[in-house]
Amino acid sequence: MPQIKLINIVGARPQIIKASAISRAIRNYYSKDITEIIVHTGQHYDKEMSEVFFDELEIHKPHYNLGVGSAGHGRQTSLMITGIEEVLIKEKPDCVLLYGDTNSTLAGALAASKLHFPIIHIEAGLRSFNKTMPEELNRIMSDHSATLLFAPTNAAFKNLICEGFRPENSPPYTINNPKIYLTGDIMYDNTLFFASLAEKKKEGFLEKMSLKRDNYVLVTIHRDTNTDGIDRLKEILLTLKFLAEENDIVLVMPLHPRTIVSLKTRLEDLYDELTHCAYLKIIPPVSFLEMILLEKNCRMIVTDSGGVQKESHFFRKPCIVLRNETEWVELVNNGTAKLTGADPDRIKQEFLSFMSSHSVLEYPGFYGDGKTAEFILNEILLMFEKE
Ligand code: UD1
Ligand code: UDP
C-alpha cells in the first residue's frame, strides 16, 4: 500500500462527529498507510458545538483551526477558502476529504479543486431538490468537484447517475473521470461504536435530567428556514408546547445556538413562556454521547436535522421532520419519518398518530454494515495504488 497524506476538513458539529468515524478507522487499520491532518474551519466554535466532540470522541485536536466563525454566507465561505488554500499549498496533501453539505464543505471543494487536489466527498449524492437551501447548492458543487464520491444510500447513488456521473468509469480517477460508490453511512458506524460506550460513560445522565425511558420526546430545531422566519419558529414551538401539555409528556430540547439567538433576540416573550412551561426542557446543545442516550430512550423524535433523522432510524424511533422535503427519502417511504413542515395541523396529526400507534414499526437496515469508514479508506488507498 502507498503512504498518503489526507486532509480532513471539518467545521460544523456534524462534520466533527463524522470525522471521528474516519479517524478511528485510520487509527485502527491504516495508521501506517495514511497520515491524517485535520483542518477545522472554525464554522462552529462554542465549546458544546466543537471542542466537546474532539474530547469525547477521541479525535486528534485540529492541526489547523482557521477560526472563521459566524458571518454571512459570502464572507464566511470566502474566509474559509482563503485559509484552506494556504494550508493546502503548505501541506501538499494527496487528497482532501469533505463531509456533507455545509459552507465548510463548499469552501474545501472550491479551494482543493482549483489547486487540483483530488477531493473525496463523503455523503455524496444527497438531494432535497430545493435549491433555496444553502446546503443543496453546497452539495451539488462539492459533488461536481470530487474525484471519489461515496453515496450513503441507493437514492443518493441514483441522484448522481441522473446528474451524469457514470458508475462504469474506470481508473485512473480524476475530477473529469470521477468514481461513484454506493456505500453505507459512516454515522451508522459511529452509532454502533458509541451506543454502548454512551451507556457506560454517561451512566445516570437521564436520571440527572429527571427523564423516564419512553416518556419524553426529543426535539431539535436549527434549520435556517425554521429559525430565521420568526413566525414559523413561533408556530412550531407553540404547537409543540400544546402537544406536550395535551399529552402530558415532556419535550427535551437541546437547542442549537442559532435557535436560541432567534428566541432571545426576536421572540423574548415566547422564550420566557417556554422556559416557564413545566413540560419543556430547553437545554444547551448536548455532547454526542448524551445525544445518543436521549435518542435511544425517547418515545419519539421531532427534528429538522439531517443527522438526527437518521439516528431516529438507528434507534428505531418514529420521527417527525419539521421540513417539507428530506434528502433521506427512504425514511419517509418507510413510514417511520413524516414530513410536516411547520404546519401545526400536520405536526399535531403525526404526533398524535405516533403517540397512539400500537402497530409495530419496521426499521430495515438502509445504511450499511457499520464498516463504511473502512471501505472508504480502502478505496482511497486503491486509487493511489493504481496511479
Ligand atoms: C450549519 C450548516 C447546516 C448544518 C448545521 C449543523 C451551512 C450553510 N449550514 O448551520 O447545514 O446542518 O451547521 O449544526 O453551513 N452559532 C453560535 N455558535 C457556534 C456556531 C453557530 O452561536 O458555535 C450561531 C451564530 O449565531 C451563527 C448561527 O449560529 O450565526 C448559524 O451558524 P452557521 O454555522 O452559520 O450555520 P448553522 O445554522 O450552524
Ligand atoms: N447532536 C449532538 N448534540 C446536540 C444535537 C445534535 O451531538 O445537542 C448530534 C446529532 O446526534 C447528530 C449531529 O449532531 O449526530 C447532527 O448535527 P446537526 O443537527 O447540528 O446538523 P445536521 O445533521 O442537520 O447537518
Coordinates of C-alpha atoms and ligand atoms in Angstrom, one line a residue:
M1 CA 0.0 0.0 0.0
P2 CA 1.2 3.6 -0.7
Q3 CA 1.7 6.1 2.2
I4 CA -0.6 9.0 1.6
K5 CA -1.3 12.3 3.3
L6 CA -5.0 13.1 3.7
I7 CA -6.5 16.4 4.8
N8 CA -9.8 16.1 6.7
I9 CA -11.8 19.3 6.6
V10 CA -14.4 19.8 9.3
G11 CA -16.2 22.9 10.6
A12 CA -19.7 22.3 11.7
R13 CA -20.8 20.0 14.6
P14 CA -22.0 17.0 12.5
Q15 CA -18.7 17.0 10.5
I16 CA -16.6 16.7 13.6
I17 CA -18.8 13.7 14.6
K18 CA -18.5 12.2 11.1
A19 CA -14.7 12.7 11.1
S20 CA -14.4 10.6 14.2
A21 CA -15.5 7.5 12.2
I22 CA -12.8 8.1 9.7
S23 CA -10.1 9.0 12.3
R24 CA -11.0 5.8 14.2
A25 CA -10.7 3.6 11.1
I26 CA -7.3 5.2 10.2
R27 CA -6.1 4.6 13.8
N28 CA -7.3 1.0 13.9
Y29 CA -6.5 -0.2 10.4
Y30 CA -4.5 2.3 8.3
S31 CA -2.1 4.2 10.6
K32 CA 0.9 3.0 8.6
D33 CA -0.7 4.0 5.2
I34 CA -2.4 7.3 6.0
T35 CA -1.2 10.4 7.6
E36 CA -4.3 12.4 8.6
I37 CA -4.2 16.2 9.0
I38 CA -7.4 17.8 10.5
V39 CA -8.3 21.3 9.4
H40 CA -11.1 22.9 11.4
T41 CA -12.6 26.0 9.6
G42 CA -14.0 27.3 12.9
Q43 CA -17.5 27.5 11.5
H44 CA -18.7 26.1 14.8
Y45 CA -16.7 27.4 17.8
D46 CA -18.8 27.2 21.0
K47 CA -17.4 24.6 23.4
E48 CA -20.5 22.5 23.1
M49 CA -20.6 22.8 19.3
S50 CA -17.0 21.8 18.7
E51 CA -14.5 21.1 21.5
V52 CA -16.7 18.6 23.3
F53 CA -16.7 16.3 20.3
F54 CA -12.9 16.3 20.0
D55 CA -12.6 15.3 23.7
E56 CA -15.4 12.8 23.9
L57 CA -15.0 11.1 20.5
E58 CA -11.2 10.9 20.8
I59 CA -10.4 12.8 17.7
H60 CA -6.9 14.4 17.2
K61 CA -7.1 18.1 18.0
P62 CA -7.2 20.1 14.8
H63 CA -3.8 20.6 13.3
Y64 CA -5.1 23.9 11.9
N65 CA -8.0 26.0 13.2
L66 CA -8.9 28.8 10.8
G67 CA -11.1 30.5 13.4
V68 CA -13.5 31.8 10.7
G69 CA -16.6 31.9 13.0
S70 CA -20.0 33.1 12.1
A71 CA -20.8 35.5 9.2
G72 CA -23.0 35.8 6.1
H73 CA -22.5 33.0 3.6
G74 CA -20.2 35.0 1.3
R75 CA -17.9 36.3 4.0
Q76 CA -17.8 33.0 5.9
T77 CA -17.1 30.9 2.8
S78 CA -14.5 33.2 1.3
L79 CA -12.6 33.4 4.6
M80 CA -12.6 29.6 4.7
I81 CA -11.4 29.3 1.1
T82 CA -8.5 31.6 1.8
G83 CA -7.5 29.7 4.9
I84 CA -7.9 26.3 3.4
E85 CA -5.9 27.3 0.3
E86 CA -3.0 28.4 2.4
V87 CA -3.0 25.1 4.3
L88 CA -3.2 23.1 1.0
I89 CA -0.3 25.0 -0.5
K90 CA 1.8 24.3 2.6
E91 CA 0.8 20.7 3.2
K92 CA 0.5 19.5 -0.4
P93 CA -1.8 16.6 0.6
D94 CA -2.5 13.6 -1.7
C95 CA -6.2 14.2 -1.3
V96 CA -8.8 16.2 0.6
L97 CA -11.7 14.6 2.5
L98 CA -15.0 16.5 2.7
Y99 CA -18.2 15.7 4.6
G100 CA -21.8 16.6 3.8
D101 CA -23.0 20.0 2.7
T102 CA -22.0 22.9 4.9
N103 CA -20.2 26.0 3.9
S104 CA -17.0 24.3 5.2
T105 CA -17.6 21.6 2.6
L106 CA -18.1 24.1 -0.2
A107 CA -15.0 26.1 0.8
G108 CA -13.0 22.9 0.8
A109 CA -14.3 21.9 -2.6
L110 CA -13.5 25.2 -4.2
A111 CA -10.1 25.6 -2.6
A112 CA -9.0 22.0 -3.4
S113 CA -10.4 21.6 -6.9
K114 CA -8.8 24.9 -8.1
L115 CA -5.4 23.8 -6.8
H116 CA -6.0 20.3 -8.4
F117 CA -6.0 18.3 -5.2
P118 CA -8.3 15.2 -5.6
I119 CA -11.5 15.5 -3.5
I120 CA -13.2 12.7 -1.7
H121 CA -16.8 13.5 -0.9
I122 CA -18.5 11.6 1.8
E123 CA -22.3 11.8 1.8
A124 CA -22.3 12.4 -1.9
G125 CA -25.5 12.5 -4.0
L126 CA -28.0 13.5 -1.3
R127 CA -30.5 15.9 -2.7
S128 CA -33.5 17.8 -1.4
F129 CA -34.3 19.2 -4.9
N130 CA -34.8 22.5 -3.2
K131 CA -32.1 24.9 -4.4
T132 CA -33.2 27.6 -2.0
M133 CA -31.5 25.6 0.7
P134 CA -27.8 26.7 1.1
E135 CA -26.9 23.1 1.7
E136 CA -28.4 22.0 -1.7
L137 CA -26.1 24.3 -3.6
N138 CA -23.1 23.2 -1.4
R139 CA -23.8 19.5 -2.1
I140 CA -24.1 19.9 -5.9
M141 CA -21.0 22.0 -6.2
S142 CA -19.0 19.7 -3.9
D143 CA -20.1 16.6 -5.8
H144 CA -19.2 18.1 -9.1
S145 CA -15.7 19.0 -7.8
A146 CA -15.0 15.5 -6.5
T147 CA -12.9 12.6 -7.7
L148 CA -14.3 9.9 -5.4
L149 CA -17.9 10.2 -4.4
F150 CA -19.3 8.0 -1.6
A151 CA -23.1 7.9 -1.7
P152 CA -24.6 6.6 1.5
T153 CA -28.0 5.4 0.1
N154 CA -29.5 4.0 -3.1
A155 CA -31.4 7.2 -3.6
A156 CA -28.2 9.3 -3.4
F157 CA -26.4 6.9 -5.8
K158 CA -29.2 7.2 -8.3
N159 CA -29.2 11.0 -8.0
L160 CA -25.6 11.1 -9.0
I161 CA -26.3 8.9 -12.1
C162 CA -29.2 11.3 -13.0
E163 CA -26.7 14.2 -12.9
G164 CA -24.4 12.4 -15.4
F165 CA -22.0 10.5 -13.1
R166 CA -21.1 7.1 -14.6
P167 CA -20.8 4.1 -12.4
E168 CA -18.8 2.3 -15.1
N169 CA -15.9 4.8 -15.1
S170 CA -12.5 3.0 -14.7
P171 CA -9.2 4.2 -13.2
P172 CA -7.3 6.4 -13.2
Y173 CA -10.0 8.5 -11.5
T174 CA -9.8 12.3 -11.8
I175 CA -12.2 15.3 -11.4
N176 CA -13.0 14.7 -15.1
N177 CA -13.4 10.9 -14.6
P178 CA -14.8 10.6 -11.2
K179 CA -15.8 7.3 -9.5
I180 CA -19.1 6.9 -7.6
Y181 CA -19.7 4.3 -4.9
L182 CA -22.8 3.1 -3.1
T183 CA -21.6 2.7 0.5
G184 CA -23.4 2.9 3.8
D185 CA -23.4 5.8 6.2
I186 CA -20.4 6.5 8.4
M187 CA -22.8 7.8 11.0
Y188 CA -24.2 4.3 11.3
D189 CA -20.6 3.2 12.1
N190 CA -20.5 5.8 14.8
T191 CA -23.8 4.8 16.3
L192 CA -22.8 1.2 16.6
F193 CA -19.5 2.1 18.1
F194 CA -20.7 4.8 20.5
A195 CA -24.1 3.4 21.7
S196 CA -22.7 1.0 24.3
L197 CA -20.0 3.4 25.3
A198 CA -22.6 6.1 25.9
E199 CA -24.4 3.8 28.4
K200 CA -21.1 3.3 30.3
K201 CA -19.6 6.8 30.2
K202 CA -22.9 8.7 30.7
E203 CA -24.5 6.5 33.3
G204 CA -27.1 8.4 35.3
F205 CA -27.5 11.1 32.7
L206 CA -31.2 10.5 32.1
E207 CA -31.9 10.3 35.9
K208 CA -30.0 13.6 36.4
M209 CA -32.3 15.1 33.8
S210 CA -35.3 13.6 35.6
L211 CA -36.3 11.8 32.4
K212 CA -38.0 8.4 32.3
R213 CA -37.4 5.9 29.5
D214 CA -40.0 6.1 26.7
N215 CA -41.7 9.0 28.5
Y216 CA -40.3 12.1 26.7
V217 CA -39.9 13.4 23.2
L218 CA -36.6 14.7 21.9
V219 CA -36.7 17.9 19.8
T220 CA -34.0 19.6 17.8
I221 CA -34.5 22.7 15.6
H222 CA -31.8 24.6 13.8
R223 CA -32.6 24.9 10.0
D224 CA -32.4 28.5 8.8
T225 CA -36.0 28.3 7.3
N226 CA -37.3 27.4 10.8
T227 CA -35.2 29.7 12.9
D228 CA -34.9 32.8 10.9
G229 CA -38.5 33.2 9.9
I230 CA -39.8 34.0 13.4
D231 CA -43.5 33.4 12.6
R232 CA -42.6 29.9 11.6
L233 CA -40.4 29.3 14.7
K234 CA -43.2 30.6 16.9
E235 CA -45.8 28.4 15.2
I236 CA -43.6 25.3 15.6
L237 CA -42.8 26.0 19.3
L238 CA -46.4 26.8 20.3
T239 CA -47.6 23.7 18.6
L240 CA -45.1 21.6 20.4
K241 CA -45.9 23.2 23.7
F242 CA -49.6 22.5 23.1
L243 CA -48.9 18.8 22.3
A244 CA -46.7 18.4 25.4
E245 CA -49.4 19.7 27.7
E246 CA -52.2 17.9 26.0
N247 CA -50.4 14.6 26.0
D248 CA -48.8 15.0 29.5
I249 CA -45.3 14.3 28.0
V250 CA -42.0 16.2 28.5
L251 CA -40.2 17.6 25.5
V252 CA -36.4 17.7 25.8
M253 CA -35.0 20.4 23.5
P254 CA -31.2 20.7 23.2
L255 CA -31.3 23.8 21.1
H256 CA -28.7 25.0 18.5
P257 CA -27.2 28.4 19.3
R258 CA -28.9 29.7 16.2
T259 CA -32.3 28.9 17.6
I260 CA -31.5 30.4 21.0
V261 CA -30.2 33.6 19.3
S262 CA -33.5 34.0 17.4
L263 CA -35.6 33.3 20.6
K264 CA -33.6 35.6 22.8
T265 CA -33.4 38.5 20.4
R266 CA -36.7 38.3 18.4
L267 CA -39.1 36.3 20.5
E268 CA -38.3 37.2 24.1
D269 CA -41.8 36.8 25.4
L270 CA -42.2 33.4 23.8
Y271 CA -38.8 32.3 25.1
D272 CA -39.9 33.4 28.6
E273 CA -43.2 31.5 28.2
L274 CA -41.4 28.3 27.0
T275 CA -38.8 28.3 29.8
H276 CA -41.6 28.6 32.4
C277 CA -43.5 25.6 31.0
A278 CA -43.0 22.5 33.1
Y279 CA -43.3 20.2 30.1
L280 CA -40.5 21.8 28.2
K281 CA -36.8 21.3 29.0
I282 CA -34.9 23.8 26.8
I283 CA -31.2 23.0 27.3
P284 CA -27.9 23.9 25.6
P285 CA -26.5 21.5 23.0
V286 CA -25.5 18.2 24.5
S287 CA -22.5 16.0 23.7
F288 CA -22.8 13.2 21.2
L289 CA -22.8 10.5 23.9
E290 CA -25.6 12.4 25.7
M291 CA -27.5 12.8 22.5
I292 CA -27.2 9.1 21.9
L293 CA -28.8 8.4 25.3
L294 CA -31.5 10.9 24.6
E295 CA -32.3 9.3 21.2
K296 CA -32.1 5.7 22.4
N297 CA -34.5 6.2 25.3
C298 CA -37.1 8.7 23.9
R299 CA -40.6 7.9 22.8
M300 CA -40.3 9.9 19.5
I301 CA -38.1 12.5 17.8
V302 CA -39.1 15.8 16.3
T303 CA -36.4 17.4 14.3
D304 CA -35.2 19.4 11.2
S305 CA -31.7 17.9 11.4
G306 CA -30.4 15.6 8.8
G307 CA -28.3 13.6 11.2
V308 CA -30.9 13.3 13.9
Q309 CA -33.5 12.0 11.3
K310 CA -31.2 9.1 10.6
E311 CA -30.3 8.5 14.2
S312 CA -34.1 8.1 14.9
H313 CA -33.9 5.2 12.5
F314 CA -30.8 3.7 14.0
F315 CA -32.6 3.7 17.4
R316 CA -35.9 2.6 16.0
K317 CA -37.9 5.7 16.9
P318 CA -40.6 7.4 14.9
C319 CA -39.6 10.8 13.7
I320 CA -41.5 14.0 12.7
V321 CA -39.4 16.0 10.3
L322 CA -40.1 19.8 10.5
R323 CA -39.3 20.3 6.8
N324 CA -41.2 20.0 3.6
E325 CA -38.6 17.7 2.0
T326 CA -35.7 15.5 3.0
E327 CA -32.6 14.0 1.5
W328 CA -33.1 10.8 3.4
V329 CA -36.2 9.8 1.4
E330 CA -36.0 6.1 2.5
L331 CA -37.1 7.1 6.0
V332 CA -40.3 8.8 4.7
N333 CA -41.0 6.0 2.2
N334 CA -40.7 3.6 5.2
G335 CA -43.4 5.4 7.0
T336 CA -41.3 5.9 10.2
A337 CA -40.5 9.5 9.4
K338 CA -43.2 12.0 8.5
L339 CA -42.7 15.4 6.8
T340 CA -44.8 18.1 8.4
G341 CA -43.0 21.3 7.5
A342 CA -44.0 23.9 10.1
D343 CA -47.7 23.3 9.6
P344 CA -49.4 23.0 13.1
D345 CA -52.2 20.7 11.9
R346 CA -49.7 18.3 10.2
I347 CA -47.4 18.3 13.2
K348 CA -50.4 17.6 15.6
Q349 CA -51.7 14.8 13.3
E350 CA -48.4 13.0 13.0
F351 CA -47.5 13.5 16.7
L352 CA -50.9 12.0 17.9
S353 CA -50.6 9.2 15.4
F354 CA -47.2 8.2 16.6
M355 CA -48.2 8.6 20.3
S356 CA -51.2 6.3 19.8
S357 CA -49.7 3.9 17.3
H358 CA -49.8 0.4 18.5
S359 CA -48.7 -1.1 15.2
V360 CA -45.1 -2.3 15.2
L361 CA -43.0 -0.1 13.0
E362 CA -40.2 -1.7 11.0
Y363 CA -36.7 -0.3 10.7
P364 CA -34.8 -2.0 7.9
G365 CA -31.1 -1.6 7.5
F366 CA -30.8 1.2 5.0
Y367 CA -27.3 2.4 6.0
G368 CA -24.7 -0.3 5.5
D369 CA -22.9 -2.7 7.8
G370 CA -21.2 -0.3 10.2
K371 CA -17.9 -0.7 8.4
T372 CA -18.3 2.1 5.8
A373 CA -15.3 4.2 7.0
E374 CA -13.0 1.2 6.4
F375 CA -14.5 0.6 3.0
I376 CA -14.0 4.3 2.1
L377 CA -10.3 4.4 3.3
N378 CA -9.5 1.2 1.4
E379 CA -10.9 2.6 -1.8
I380 CA -8.9 5.8 -1.3
L381 CA -5.7 3.8 -0.9
L382 CA -6.5 1.7 -4.0
M383 CA -6.9 4.9 -6.1
F384 CA -3.3 5.8 -5.3
E385 CA -2.0 2.3 -5.7
K386 CA -3.3 2.3 -9.3
E387 CA -1.7 5.6 -10.2
Ligands
UD1_1 C1 -24.6 24.8 9.7 C2 -24.8 24.2 8.3 C3 -26.0 23.3 8.3 C4 -25.8 22.2 9.4 C5 -25.5 22.9 10.7 C6 -25.2 21.8 11.7 C7 -24.2 25.8 6.5 C8 -24.8 26.7 5.4 N1 -25.1 25.3 7.3 O1 -25.8 25.6 10.0 O2 -26.1 22.6 7.0 O3 -27.0 21.5 9.5 O4 -24.4 23.8 10.6 O5 -25.3 22.2 13.0 O6 -23.1 25.5 6.5 N2 -23.6 29.9 16.3 C9 -23.1 30.1 17.6 N3 -22.0 29.3 18.0 C10 -21.4 28.4 17.2 C11 -22.0 28.2 15.9 C12 -23.0 29.0 15.5 O7 -23.6 30.9 18.3 O8 -20.5 27.7 17.7 C13 -24.7 30.7 15.9 C14 -24.3 32.1 15.3 O9 -25.3 33.0 15.7 C15 -24.4 31.8 13.8 C16 -25.5 30.8 13.7 O10 -25.4 30.0 14.9 O11 -24.6 33.0 13.1 C17 -25.5 29.9 12.5 O12 -24.3 29.2 12.4 P1 -23.7 28.7 11.0 O13 -22.5 27.9 11.2 O14 -23.6 29.8 10.0 O15 -24.9 27.8 10.4 P2 -25.7 26.6 11.2 O16 -27.1 27.1 11.3 O17 -25.0 26.2 12.3
UDP2 N1 -26.1 16.4 18.1 C1 -25.4 16.4 19.3 N2 -25.8 17.3 20.3 C2 -26.9 18.0 20.1 C3 -27.6 18.0 18.9 C4 -27.1 17.2 17.9 O1 -24.4 15.7 19.5 O2 -27.3 18.8 21.0 C5 -25.6 15.5 17.0 C6 -26.6 14.5 16.5 O3 -26.6 13.4 17.3 C7 -26.1 14.3 15.1 C8 -25.5 15.6 14.7 O4 -25.2 16.3 15.9 O5 -25.1 13.3 15.1 C9 -26.4 16.4 13.9 O6 -26.0 17.7 13.8 P1 -27.0 18.9 13.4 O7 -28.3 18.5 13.7 O8 -26.4 20.1 14.0 O9 -26.7 19.0 11.8 P2 -27.3 18.3 10.5 O10 -27.1 16.8 10.7 O11 -28.7 18.7 10.3 O12 -26.4 18.8 9.4

